[in-house]
Short mmCIF file of C-alpha atoms and ligand atoms in Angstrom, two decimals:
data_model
loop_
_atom_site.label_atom_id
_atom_site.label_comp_id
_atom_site.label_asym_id
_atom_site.label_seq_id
_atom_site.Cartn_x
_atom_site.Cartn_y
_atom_site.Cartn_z
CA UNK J 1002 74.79 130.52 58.43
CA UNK J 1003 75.85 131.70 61.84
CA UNK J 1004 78.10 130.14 64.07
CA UNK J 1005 77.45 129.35 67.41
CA UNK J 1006 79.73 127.73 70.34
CA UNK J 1007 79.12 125.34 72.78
CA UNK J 1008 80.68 124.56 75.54
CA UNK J 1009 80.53 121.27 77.65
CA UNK J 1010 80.96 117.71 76.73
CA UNK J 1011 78.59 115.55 78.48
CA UNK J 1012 75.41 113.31 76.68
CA UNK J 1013 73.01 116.70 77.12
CA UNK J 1014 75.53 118.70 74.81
CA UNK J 1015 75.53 115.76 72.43
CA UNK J 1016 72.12 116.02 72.12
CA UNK J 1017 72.58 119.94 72.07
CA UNK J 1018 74.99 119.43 69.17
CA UNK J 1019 73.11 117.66 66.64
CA UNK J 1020 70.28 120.08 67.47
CA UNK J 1021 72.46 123.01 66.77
CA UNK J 1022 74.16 121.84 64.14
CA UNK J 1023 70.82 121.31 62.03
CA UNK J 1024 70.39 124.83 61.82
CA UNK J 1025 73.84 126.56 62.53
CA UNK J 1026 77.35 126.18 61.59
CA UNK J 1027 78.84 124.47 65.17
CA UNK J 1028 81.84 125.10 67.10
CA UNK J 1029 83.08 123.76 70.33
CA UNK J 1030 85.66 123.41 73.03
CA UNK J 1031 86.04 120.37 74.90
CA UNK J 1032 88.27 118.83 76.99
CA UNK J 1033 88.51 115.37 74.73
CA UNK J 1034 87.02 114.71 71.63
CA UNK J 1035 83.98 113.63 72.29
CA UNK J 1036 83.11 111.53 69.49
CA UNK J 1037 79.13 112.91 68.68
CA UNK J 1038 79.76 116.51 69.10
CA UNK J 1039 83.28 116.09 66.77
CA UNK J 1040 81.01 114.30 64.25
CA UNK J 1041 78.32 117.28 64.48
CA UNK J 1042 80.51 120.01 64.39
CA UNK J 1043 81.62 118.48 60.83
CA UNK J 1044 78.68 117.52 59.46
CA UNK J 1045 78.09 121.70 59.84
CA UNK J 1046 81.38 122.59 58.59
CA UNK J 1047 82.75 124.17 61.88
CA UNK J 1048 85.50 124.08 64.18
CA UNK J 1049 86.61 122.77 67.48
CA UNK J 1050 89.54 122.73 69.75
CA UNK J 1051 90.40 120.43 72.41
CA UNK J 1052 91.04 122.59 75.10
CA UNK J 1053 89.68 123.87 78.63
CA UNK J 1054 86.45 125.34 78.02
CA UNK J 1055 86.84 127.13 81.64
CA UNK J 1056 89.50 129.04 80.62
CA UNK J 1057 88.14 132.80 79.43
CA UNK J 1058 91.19 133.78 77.36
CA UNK J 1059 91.11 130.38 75.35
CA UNK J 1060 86.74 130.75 74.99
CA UNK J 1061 87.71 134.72 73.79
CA UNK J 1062 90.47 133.81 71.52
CA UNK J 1063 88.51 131.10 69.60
CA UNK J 1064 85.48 133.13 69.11
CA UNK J 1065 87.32 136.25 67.95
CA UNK J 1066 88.99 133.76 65.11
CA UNK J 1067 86.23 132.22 64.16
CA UNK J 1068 83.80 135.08 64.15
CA UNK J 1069 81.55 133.41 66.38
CA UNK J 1070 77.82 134.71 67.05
CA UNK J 1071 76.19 132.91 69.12
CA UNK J 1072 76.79 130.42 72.33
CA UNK J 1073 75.11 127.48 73.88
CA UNK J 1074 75.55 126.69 77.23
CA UNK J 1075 74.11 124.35 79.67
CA UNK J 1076 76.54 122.71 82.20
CA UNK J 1077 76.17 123.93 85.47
CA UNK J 1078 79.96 124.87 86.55
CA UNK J 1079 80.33 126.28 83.03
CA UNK J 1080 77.49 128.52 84.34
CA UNK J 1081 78.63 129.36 87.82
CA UNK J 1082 82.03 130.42 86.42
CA UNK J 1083 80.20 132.58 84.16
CA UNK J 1084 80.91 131.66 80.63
CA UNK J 1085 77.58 132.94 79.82
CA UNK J 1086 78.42 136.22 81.28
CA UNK J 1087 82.07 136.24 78.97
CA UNK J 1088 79.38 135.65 75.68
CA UNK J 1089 77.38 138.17 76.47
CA UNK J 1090 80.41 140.78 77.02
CA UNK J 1091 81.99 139.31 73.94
CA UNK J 1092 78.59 140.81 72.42
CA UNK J 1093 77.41 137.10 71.39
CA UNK J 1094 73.84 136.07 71.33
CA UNK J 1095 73.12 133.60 74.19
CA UNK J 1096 71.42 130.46 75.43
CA UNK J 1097 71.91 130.27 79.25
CA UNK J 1098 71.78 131.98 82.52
CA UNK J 1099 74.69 134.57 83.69
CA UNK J 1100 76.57 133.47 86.91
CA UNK J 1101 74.23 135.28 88.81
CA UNK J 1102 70.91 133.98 87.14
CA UNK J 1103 72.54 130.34 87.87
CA UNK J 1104 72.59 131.08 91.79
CA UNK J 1105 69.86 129.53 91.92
CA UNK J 1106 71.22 126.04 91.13
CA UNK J 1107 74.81 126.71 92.69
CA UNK J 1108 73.16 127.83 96.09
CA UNK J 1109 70.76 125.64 97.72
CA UNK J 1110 69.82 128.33 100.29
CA UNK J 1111 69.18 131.26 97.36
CA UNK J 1112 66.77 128.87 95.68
CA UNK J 1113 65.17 128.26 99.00
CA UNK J 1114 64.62 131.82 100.19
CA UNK J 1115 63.33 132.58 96.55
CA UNK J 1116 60.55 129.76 96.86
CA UNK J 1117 60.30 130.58 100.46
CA UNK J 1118 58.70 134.26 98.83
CA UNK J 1119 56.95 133.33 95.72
CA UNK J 1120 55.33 129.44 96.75
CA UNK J 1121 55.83 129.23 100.83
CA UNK J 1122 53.72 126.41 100.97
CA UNK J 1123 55.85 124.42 98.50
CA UNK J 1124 58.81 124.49 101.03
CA UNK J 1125 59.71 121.28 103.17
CA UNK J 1126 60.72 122.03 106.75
CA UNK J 1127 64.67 122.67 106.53
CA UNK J 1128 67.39 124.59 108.24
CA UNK J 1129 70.29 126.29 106.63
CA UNK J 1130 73.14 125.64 109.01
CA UNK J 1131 75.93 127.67 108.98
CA UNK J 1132 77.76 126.50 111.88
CA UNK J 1133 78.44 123.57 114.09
CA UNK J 1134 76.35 124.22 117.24
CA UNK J 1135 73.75 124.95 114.92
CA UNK J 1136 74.00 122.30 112.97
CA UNK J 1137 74.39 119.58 116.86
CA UNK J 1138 70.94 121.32 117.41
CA UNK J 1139 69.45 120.55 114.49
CA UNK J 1140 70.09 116.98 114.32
CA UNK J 1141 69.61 116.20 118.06
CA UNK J 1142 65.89 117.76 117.07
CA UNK J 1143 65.50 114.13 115.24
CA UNK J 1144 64.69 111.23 116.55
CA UNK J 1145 66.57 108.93 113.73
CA UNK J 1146 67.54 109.28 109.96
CA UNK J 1147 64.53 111.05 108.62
CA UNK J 1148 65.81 114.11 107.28
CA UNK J 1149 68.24 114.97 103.89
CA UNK J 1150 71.41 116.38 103.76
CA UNK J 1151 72.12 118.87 100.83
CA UNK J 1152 75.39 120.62 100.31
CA UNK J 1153 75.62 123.92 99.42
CA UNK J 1154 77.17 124.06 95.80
CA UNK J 1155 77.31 122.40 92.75
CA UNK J 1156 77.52 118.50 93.23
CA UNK J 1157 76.34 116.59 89.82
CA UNK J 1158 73.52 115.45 91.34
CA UNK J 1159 75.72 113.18 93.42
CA UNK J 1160 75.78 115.39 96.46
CA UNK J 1161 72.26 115.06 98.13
CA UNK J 1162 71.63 112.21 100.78
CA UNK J 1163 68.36 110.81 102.06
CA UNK J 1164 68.14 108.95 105.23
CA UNK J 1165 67.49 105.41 105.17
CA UNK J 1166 68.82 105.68 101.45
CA UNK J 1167 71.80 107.14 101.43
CA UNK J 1168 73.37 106.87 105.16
CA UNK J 1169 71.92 104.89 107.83
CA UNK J 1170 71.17 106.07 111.33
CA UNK J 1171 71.52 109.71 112.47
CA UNK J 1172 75.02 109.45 113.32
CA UNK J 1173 75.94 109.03 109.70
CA UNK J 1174 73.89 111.95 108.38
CA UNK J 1175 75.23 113.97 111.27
CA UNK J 1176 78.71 113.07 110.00
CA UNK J 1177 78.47 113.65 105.81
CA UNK J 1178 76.55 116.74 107.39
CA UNK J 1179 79.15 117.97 109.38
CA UNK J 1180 81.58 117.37 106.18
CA UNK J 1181 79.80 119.29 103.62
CA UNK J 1182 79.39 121.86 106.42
CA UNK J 1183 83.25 122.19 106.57
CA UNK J 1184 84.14 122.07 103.24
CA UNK J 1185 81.04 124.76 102.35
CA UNK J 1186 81.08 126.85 105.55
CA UNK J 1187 76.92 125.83 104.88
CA UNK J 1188 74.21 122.74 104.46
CA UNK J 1189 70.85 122.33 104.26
CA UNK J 1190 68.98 119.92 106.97
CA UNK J 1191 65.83 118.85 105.67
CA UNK J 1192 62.90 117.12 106.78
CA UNK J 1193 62.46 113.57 104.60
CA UNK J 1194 58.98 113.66 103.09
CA UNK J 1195 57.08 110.84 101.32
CA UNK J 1196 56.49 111.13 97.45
CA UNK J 1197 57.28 110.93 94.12
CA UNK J 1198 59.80 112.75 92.31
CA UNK J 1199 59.44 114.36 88.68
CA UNK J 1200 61.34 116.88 86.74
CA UNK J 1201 59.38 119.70 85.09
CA UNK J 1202 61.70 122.27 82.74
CA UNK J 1203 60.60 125.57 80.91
CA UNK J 1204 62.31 127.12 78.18
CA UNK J 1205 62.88 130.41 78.81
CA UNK J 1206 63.34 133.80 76.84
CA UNK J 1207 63.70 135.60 80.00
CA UNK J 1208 60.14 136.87 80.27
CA UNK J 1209 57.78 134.25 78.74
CA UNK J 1210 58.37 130.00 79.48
CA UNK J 1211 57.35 127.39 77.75
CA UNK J 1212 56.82 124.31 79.52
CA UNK J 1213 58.51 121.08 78.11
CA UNK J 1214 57.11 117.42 78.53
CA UNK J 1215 57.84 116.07 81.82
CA UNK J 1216 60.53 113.73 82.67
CA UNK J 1217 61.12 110.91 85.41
CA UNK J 1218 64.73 110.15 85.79
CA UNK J 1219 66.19 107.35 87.63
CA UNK J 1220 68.67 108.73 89.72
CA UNK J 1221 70.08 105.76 91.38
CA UNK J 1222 72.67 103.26 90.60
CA UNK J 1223 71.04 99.71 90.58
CA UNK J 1224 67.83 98.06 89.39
CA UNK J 1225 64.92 98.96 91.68
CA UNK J 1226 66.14 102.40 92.57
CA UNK J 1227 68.84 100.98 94.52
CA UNK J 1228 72.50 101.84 95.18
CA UNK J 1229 74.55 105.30 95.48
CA UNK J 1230 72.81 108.54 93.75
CA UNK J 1231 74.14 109.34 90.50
CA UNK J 1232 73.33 112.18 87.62
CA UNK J 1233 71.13 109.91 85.75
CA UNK J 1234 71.45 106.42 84.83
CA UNK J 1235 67.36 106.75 82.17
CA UNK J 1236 64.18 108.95 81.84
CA UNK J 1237 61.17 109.21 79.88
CA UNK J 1238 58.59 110.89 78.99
CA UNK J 1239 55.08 110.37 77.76
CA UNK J 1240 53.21 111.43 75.02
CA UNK J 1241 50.55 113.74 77.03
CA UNK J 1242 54.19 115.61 78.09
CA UNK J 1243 52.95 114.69 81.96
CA UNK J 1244 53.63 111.37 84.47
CA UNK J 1245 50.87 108.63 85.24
CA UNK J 1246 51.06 110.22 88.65
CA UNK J 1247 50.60 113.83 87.94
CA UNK J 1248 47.58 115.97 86.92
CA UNK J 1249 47.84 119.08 84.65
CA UNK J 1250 47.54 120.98 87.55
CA UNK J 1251 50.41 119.89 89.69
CA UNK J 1252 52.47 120.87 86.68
CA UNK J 1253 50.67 123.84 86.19
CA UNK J 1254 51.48 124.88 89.61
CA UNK J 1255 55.40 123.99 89.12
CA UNK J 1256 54.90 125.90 86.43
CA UNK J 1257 53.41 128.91 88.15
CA UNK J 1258 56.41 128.98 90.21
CA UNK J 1259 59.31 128.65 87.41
CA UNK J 1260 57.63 131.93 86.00
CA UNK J 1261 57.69 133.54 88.87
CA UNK J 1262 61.06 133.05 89.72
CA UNK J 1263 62.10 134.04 86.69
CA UNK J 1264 60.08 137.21 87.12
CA UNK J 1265 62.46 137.39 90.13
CA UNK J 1266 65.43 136.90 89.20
CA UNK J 1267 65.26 139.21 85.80
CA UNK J 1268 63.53 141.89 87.68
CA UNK J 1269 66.83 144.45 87.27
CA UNK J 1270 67.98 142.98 83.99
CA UNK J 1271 67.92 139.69 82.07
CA UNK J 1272 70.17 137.29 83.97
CA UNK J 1273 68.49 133.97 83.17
CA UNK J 1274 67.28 132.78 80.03
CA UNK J 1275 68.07 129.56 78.30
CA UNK J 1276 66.59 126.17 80.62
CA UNK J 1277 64.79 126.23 84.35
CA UNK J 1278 65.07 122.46 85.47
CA UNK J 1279 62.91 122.41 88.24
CA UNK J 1280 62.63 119.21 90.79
CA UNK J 1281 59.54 118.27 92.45
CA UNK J 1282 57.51 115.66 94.73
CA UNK J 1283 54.39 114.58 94.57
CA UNK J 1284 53.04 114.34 98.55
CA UNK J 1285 49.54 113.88 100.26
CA UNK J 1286 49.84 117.39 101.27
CA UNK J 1287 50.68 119.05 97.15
CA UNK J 1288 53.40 119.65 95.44
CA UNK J 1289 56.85 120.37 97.49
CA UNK J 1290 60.01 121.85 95.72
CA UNK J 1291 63.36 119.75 95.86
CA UNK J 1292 65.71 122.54 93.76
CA UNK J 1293 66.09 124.24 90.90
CA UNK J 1294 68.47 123.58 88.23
CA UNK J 1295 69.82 126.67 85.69
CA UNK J 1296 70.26 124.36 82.34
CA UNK J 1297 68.63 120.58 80.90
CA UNK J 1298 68.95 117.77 83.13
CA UNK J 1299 71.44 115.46 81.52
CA UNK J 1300 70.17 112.91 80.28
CA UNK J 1301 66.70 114.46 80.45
CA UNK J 1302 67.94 116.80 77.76
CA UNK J 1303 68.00 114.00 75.67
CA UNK J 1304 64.25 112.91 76.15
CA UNK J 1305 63.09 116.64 75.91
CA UNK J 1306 64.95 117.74 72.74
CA UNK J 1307 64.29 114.55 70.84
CA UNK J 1308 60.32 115.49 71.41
CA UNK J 1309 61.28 118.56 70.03
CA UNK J 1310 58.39 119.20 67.15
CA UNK J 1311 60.11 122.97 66.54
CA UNK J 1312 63.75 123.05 65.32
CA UNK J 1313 65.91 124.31 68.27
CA UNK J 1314 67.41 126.93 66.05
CA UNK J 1315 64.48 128.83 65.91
CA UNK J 1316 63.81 128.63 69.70
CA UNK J 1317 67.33 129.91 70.20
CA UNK J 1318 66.17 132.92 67.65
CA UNK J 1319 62.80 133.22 69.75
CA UNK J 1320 65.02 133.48 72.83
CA UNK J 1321 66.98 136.44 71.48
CA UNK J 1322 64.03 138.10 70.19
CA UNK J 1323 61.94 137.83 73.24
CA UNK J 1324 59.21 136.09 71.22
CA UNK J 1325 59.48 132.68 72.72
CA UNK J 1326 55.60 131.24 73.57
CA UNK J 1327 53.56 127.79 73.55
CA UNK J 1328 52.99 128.92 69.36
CA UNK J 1329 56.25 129.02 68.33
CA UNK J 1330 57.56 126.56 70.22
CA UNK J 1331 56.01 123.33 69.95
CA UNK J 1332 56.86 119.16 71.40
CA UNK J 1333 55.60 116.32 69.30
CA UNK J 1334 53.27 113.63 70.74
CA UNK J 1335 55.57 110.64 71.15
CA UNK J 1336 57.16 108.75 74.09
CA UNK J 1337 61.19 109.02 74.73
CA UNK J 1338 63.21 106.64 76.26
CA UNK J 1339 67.07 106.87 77.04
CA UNK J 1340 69.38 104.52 79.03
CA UNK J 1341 72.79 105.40 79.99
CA UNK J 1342 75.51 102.80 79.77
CA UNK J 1343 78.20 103.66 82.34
CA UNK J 1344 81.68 102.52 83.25
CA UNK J 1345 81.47 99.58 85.95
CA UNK J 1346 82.61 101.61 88.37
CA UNK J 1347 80.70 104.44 88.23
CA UNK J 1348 79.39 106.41 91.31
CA UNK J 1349 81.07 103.05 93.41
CA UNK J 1350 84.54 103.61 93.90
CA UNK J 1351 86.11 106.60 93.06
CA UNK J 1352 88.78 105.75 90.59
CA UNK J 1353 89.72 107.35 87.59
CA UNK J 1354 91.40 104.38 85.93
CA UNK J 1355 90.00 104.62 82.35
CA UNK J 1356 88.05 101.61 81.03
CA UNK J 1357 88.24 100.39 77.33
CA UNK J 1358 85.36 99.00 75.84
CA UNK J 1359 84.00 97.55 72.24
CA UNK J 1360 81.32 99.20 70.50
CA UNK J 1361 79.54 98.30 67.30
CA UNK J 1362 77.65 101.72 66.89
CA UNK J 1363 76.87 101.02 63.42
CA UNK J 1364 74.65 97.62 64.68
CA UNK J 1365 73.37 99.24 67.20
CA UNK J 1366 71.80 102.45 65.29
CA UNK J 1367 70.87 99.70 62.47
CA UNK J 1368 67.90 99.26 65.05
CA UNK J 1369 66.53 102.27 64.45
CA UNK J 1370 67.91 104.12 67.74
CA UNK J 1371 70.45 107.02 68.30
CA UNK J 1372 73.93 107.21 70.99
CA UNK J 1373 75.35 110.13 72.23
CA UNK J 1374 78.06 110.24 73.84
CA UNK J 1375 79.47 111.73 77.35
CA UNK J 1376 82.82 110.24 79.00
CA UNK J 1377 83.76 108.67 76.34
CA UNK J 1378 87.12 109.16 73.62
CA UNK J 1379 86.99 107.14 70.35
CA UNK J 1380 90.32 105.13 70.55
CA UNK J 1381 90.30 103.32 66.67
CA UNK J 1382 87.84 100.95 64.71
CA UNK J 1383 85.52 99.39 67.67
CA UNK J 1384 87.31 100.49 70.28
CA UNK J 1385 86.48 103.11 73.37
CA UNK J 1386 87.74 104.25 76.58
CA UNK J 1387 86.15 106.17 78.97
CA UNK J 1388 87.94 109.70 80.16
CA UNK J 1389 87.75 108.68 84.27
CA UNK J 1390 84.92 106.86 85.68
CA UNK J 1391 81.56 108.26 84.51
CA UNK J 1392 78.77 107.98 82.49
CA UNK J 1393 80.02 106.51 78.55
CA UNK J 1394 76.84 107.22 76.46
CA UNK J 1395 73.48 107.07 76.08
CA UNK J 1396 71.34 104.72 73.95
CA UNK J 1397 67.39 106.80 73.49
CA UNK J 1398 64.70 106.87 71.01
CA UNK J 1399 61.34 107.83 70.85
CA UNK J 1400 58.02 105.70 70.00
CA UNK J 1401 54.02 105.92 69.83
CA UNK J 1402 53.90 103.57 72.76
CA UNK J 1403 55.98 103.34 75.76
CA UNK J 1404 56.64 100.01 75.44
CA UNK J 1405 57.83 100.12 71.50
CA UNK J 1406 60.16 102.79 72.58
CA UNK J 1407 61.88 100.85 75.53
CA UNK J 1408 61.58 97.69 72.88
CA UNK J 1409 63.17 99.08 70.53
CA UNK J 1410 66.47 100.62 73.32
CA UNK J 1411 66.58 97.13 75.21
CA UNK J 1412 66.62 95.01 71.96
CA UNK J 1413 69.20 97.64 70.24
CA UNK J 1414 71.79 97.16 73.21
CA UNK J 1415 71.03 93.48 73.50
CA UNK J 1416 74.39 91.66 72.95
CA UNK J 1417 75.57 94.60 71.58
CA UNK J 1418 76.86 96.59 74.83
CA UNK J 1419 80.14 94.77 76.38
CA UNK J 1420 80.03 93.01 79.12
CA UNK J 1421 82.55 95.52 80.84
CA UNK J 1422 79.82 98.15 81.52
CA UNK J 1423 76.85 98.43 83.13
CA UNK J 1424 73.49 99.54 82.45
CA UNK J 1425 70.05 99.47 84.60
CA UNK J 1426 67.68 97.09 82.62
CA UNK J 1427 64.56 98.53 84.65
CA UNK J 1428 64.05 101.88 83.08
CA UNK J 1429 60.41 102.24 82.17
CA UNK J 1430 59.77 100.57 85.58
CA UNK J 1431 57.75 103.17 88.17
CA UNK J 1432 58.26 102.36 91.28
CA UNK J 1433 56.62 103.91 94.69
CA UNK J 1434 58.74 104.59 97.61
N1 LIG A 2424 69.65 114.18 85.79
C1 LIG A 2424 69.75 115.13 86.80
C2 LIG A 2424 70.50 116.34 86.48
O1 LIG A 2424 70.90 116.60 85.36
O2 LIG A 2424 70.73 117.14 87.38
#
């Protein structure tokens, strides 16, 4: 059975674990034990080490040992630091962009100029600033907060504010502007548009995509899309793999656009294969692009490989082969539902006190549903803490309906989730803004 690595320890490689694990022996590196890939990389009878999955020599070391083959990976700094590109040299087969093909997520301004070429009239008004006069210029162009800030690099989804949202009155934006503007020597001004954001991701072999159900993640904090931005806090999907909101041909043309940057970007030589996470809104005027993303949204990873009709395995042996299309790749017909439960401080204050918690996991998959875990370390029995202040685990299952699905979530983590955390009870809710 081969044996194939991956790296990264959030909810999406949980998910990415007991997908791999059906099919291949696992092996991982993580930073703590996080308690569903350790009990997937037993049930597969492999390996893994508790160590820093950045460092090359460590990642080389372990795969030489174990004879490794293959490697997984979808975590966006992971990327940018080019663990991809160490597999590949390391002659392993690979799931995953190189450091280069993952530009596109890690600079805001590369994805722009590449959309800019292939789908110009997808672009929102927005400067790249790369200095302060530039940036004074730009913001005295506005008459109040109607515009978005977006840093530069890598920011977990955290880093992007909208005005009225996220910072109130100009002089606010101008200020988190001027900060990400120092600390990146570059940020994106752009013009705040009216619409409704959706996720669409393709699979990706390098030359061919195949188009996965479309999420809708709820990205803020608090119940009724209030509260900070965070990576995630639910998302579903529907059974027809689109929104209520969407046609087949808005997707179509997000999906016009993914295959022609990949086109792009593997024009010299494969860079990018593995997951395109594109973002989208919905306007009056069409479809506008919000950014690209080089791996599965976490926890819309969750959603998209739990509609997963094909076992992953064989998509990952499609990838290598260059064979990957709508055939051989196939989603089920269901609805999926996932809720993450987070620690109560969580995109709030920035602490990294770590918070124990209960949890009867045995109760709650009684009703039928599945956790995976992210920030979280198994401590004994019941008992949990979270490693700093982030998101613990997620509770997700799928349905015919999507009101059995979020049924059967909600009534699984009814009395069963301690009161210490925190978890939005309004997923499934659509709301217009
Ligand atoms: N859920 C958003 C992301 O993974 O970037």
């Amino acid at each position: 059975m081969k044996k194939c690595l991956l790296l990264g320890n959030g909810g999406r490689e949980a998910v990415l674990a007991e997908q791999i694990s059906k099919g291949y022996m696992l092996y991982s590196i993580m930073p703590y034990v996080n308690p569903s890939i350790s009990e997937y990389v037993e049930k597969s009878n492999g390996k893994y080490l508790v160590g820093d999955s950045f460092d090359k020599e460590l990642v080389k070391k372990f795969v030489q040992e174990n004879n490794i083959e293959a490697c997984v990976v979808s975590q966006d700094n992971l990327l940018q630091e080019g663990l991809i590109d160490l597999a590949k040299e390391l002659g392993l087969e690979t799931f995953g962009p190189t450091s280069k093909g993952a530009k596109i997520e890690w600079s805001k301004t590369y994805a722009l100029e590449i959309v800019k070429k292939l789908a110009p009239e997808m672009i929102i008004k927005n400067e790249a600033i790369t200095n302060q006069e530039q940036l004074d210029k730009v913001i005295e162009g506005y008459q109040d907060d109607s515009f978005v800030v977006k840093p530069e690099g890598l920011t977990g989804g955290k880093g992007v504010k909208v005005g009225g949202i996220h910072f109130k009155g100009k002089e606010e934006g101008y200020q988190y502007a001027k900060d990400c503007l120092e600390e990146a020597g570059r940020v994106i001004i752009q013009d705040k548009v009216e619409g409704r954001e959706f996720t669409v991701m393709a699979l990706t072999d390098g030359e061919h995509i195949v188009v996965t159900p479309t999420t809708f993640d709820y990205p803020y904090r608090f119940e009724e899309d209030k509260g900070p931005g965070t990576g995630g806090m639910g998302c579903l999907s529907f059974e027809n793999g689109r929104l209520p909101f969407l046609e087949q041909e808005d997707i179509d043309k997000c999906a016009d656009l993914i295959q022609k940057t990949i086109c792009e970007l593997n024009r010299d030589k494969i860079e990018f294969s593995g997951v395109i996470y594109g973002g989208f809104f919905k306007c009056k005027d069409g479809i506008k692009f919000i950014e690209f993303n080089a791996r599965f949204g976490d926890p819309e990873a969750i959603n998209v490989l739990n509609a997963l009709d094909t076992p992953f395995t064989e998509i990952f042996e499609h990838i290598q082969n260059k064979t990957l299309s709508k055939e051989n790749c196939k989603f089920k017909n269901n609805y999926t539902f996932t809720v993450y439960v987070v620690s109560p401080n969580y995109a709030i204050k920035s602490t990294k006190e770590p918070c124990e918690f209960i949890l009867n996991k045995q109760d709650i998959l009684d009703k039928g549903v599945k956790i995976y875990f992210a920030s979280t370390k198994h401590i004994e029995g019941n008992k949990y803490t979270s490693v700093g202040n982030s998101r613990l685990f997620a509770v997700s299952t799928t349905g015919a309906t999507l009101e059995e699905a979020k049924q059967k979530v909600y009534s699984a983590m009814e009395n069963n989730i301690d009161d210490i955390l925190s978890y939005r009870k309004d997923i499934g809710e659509i709301y217009e803004h």
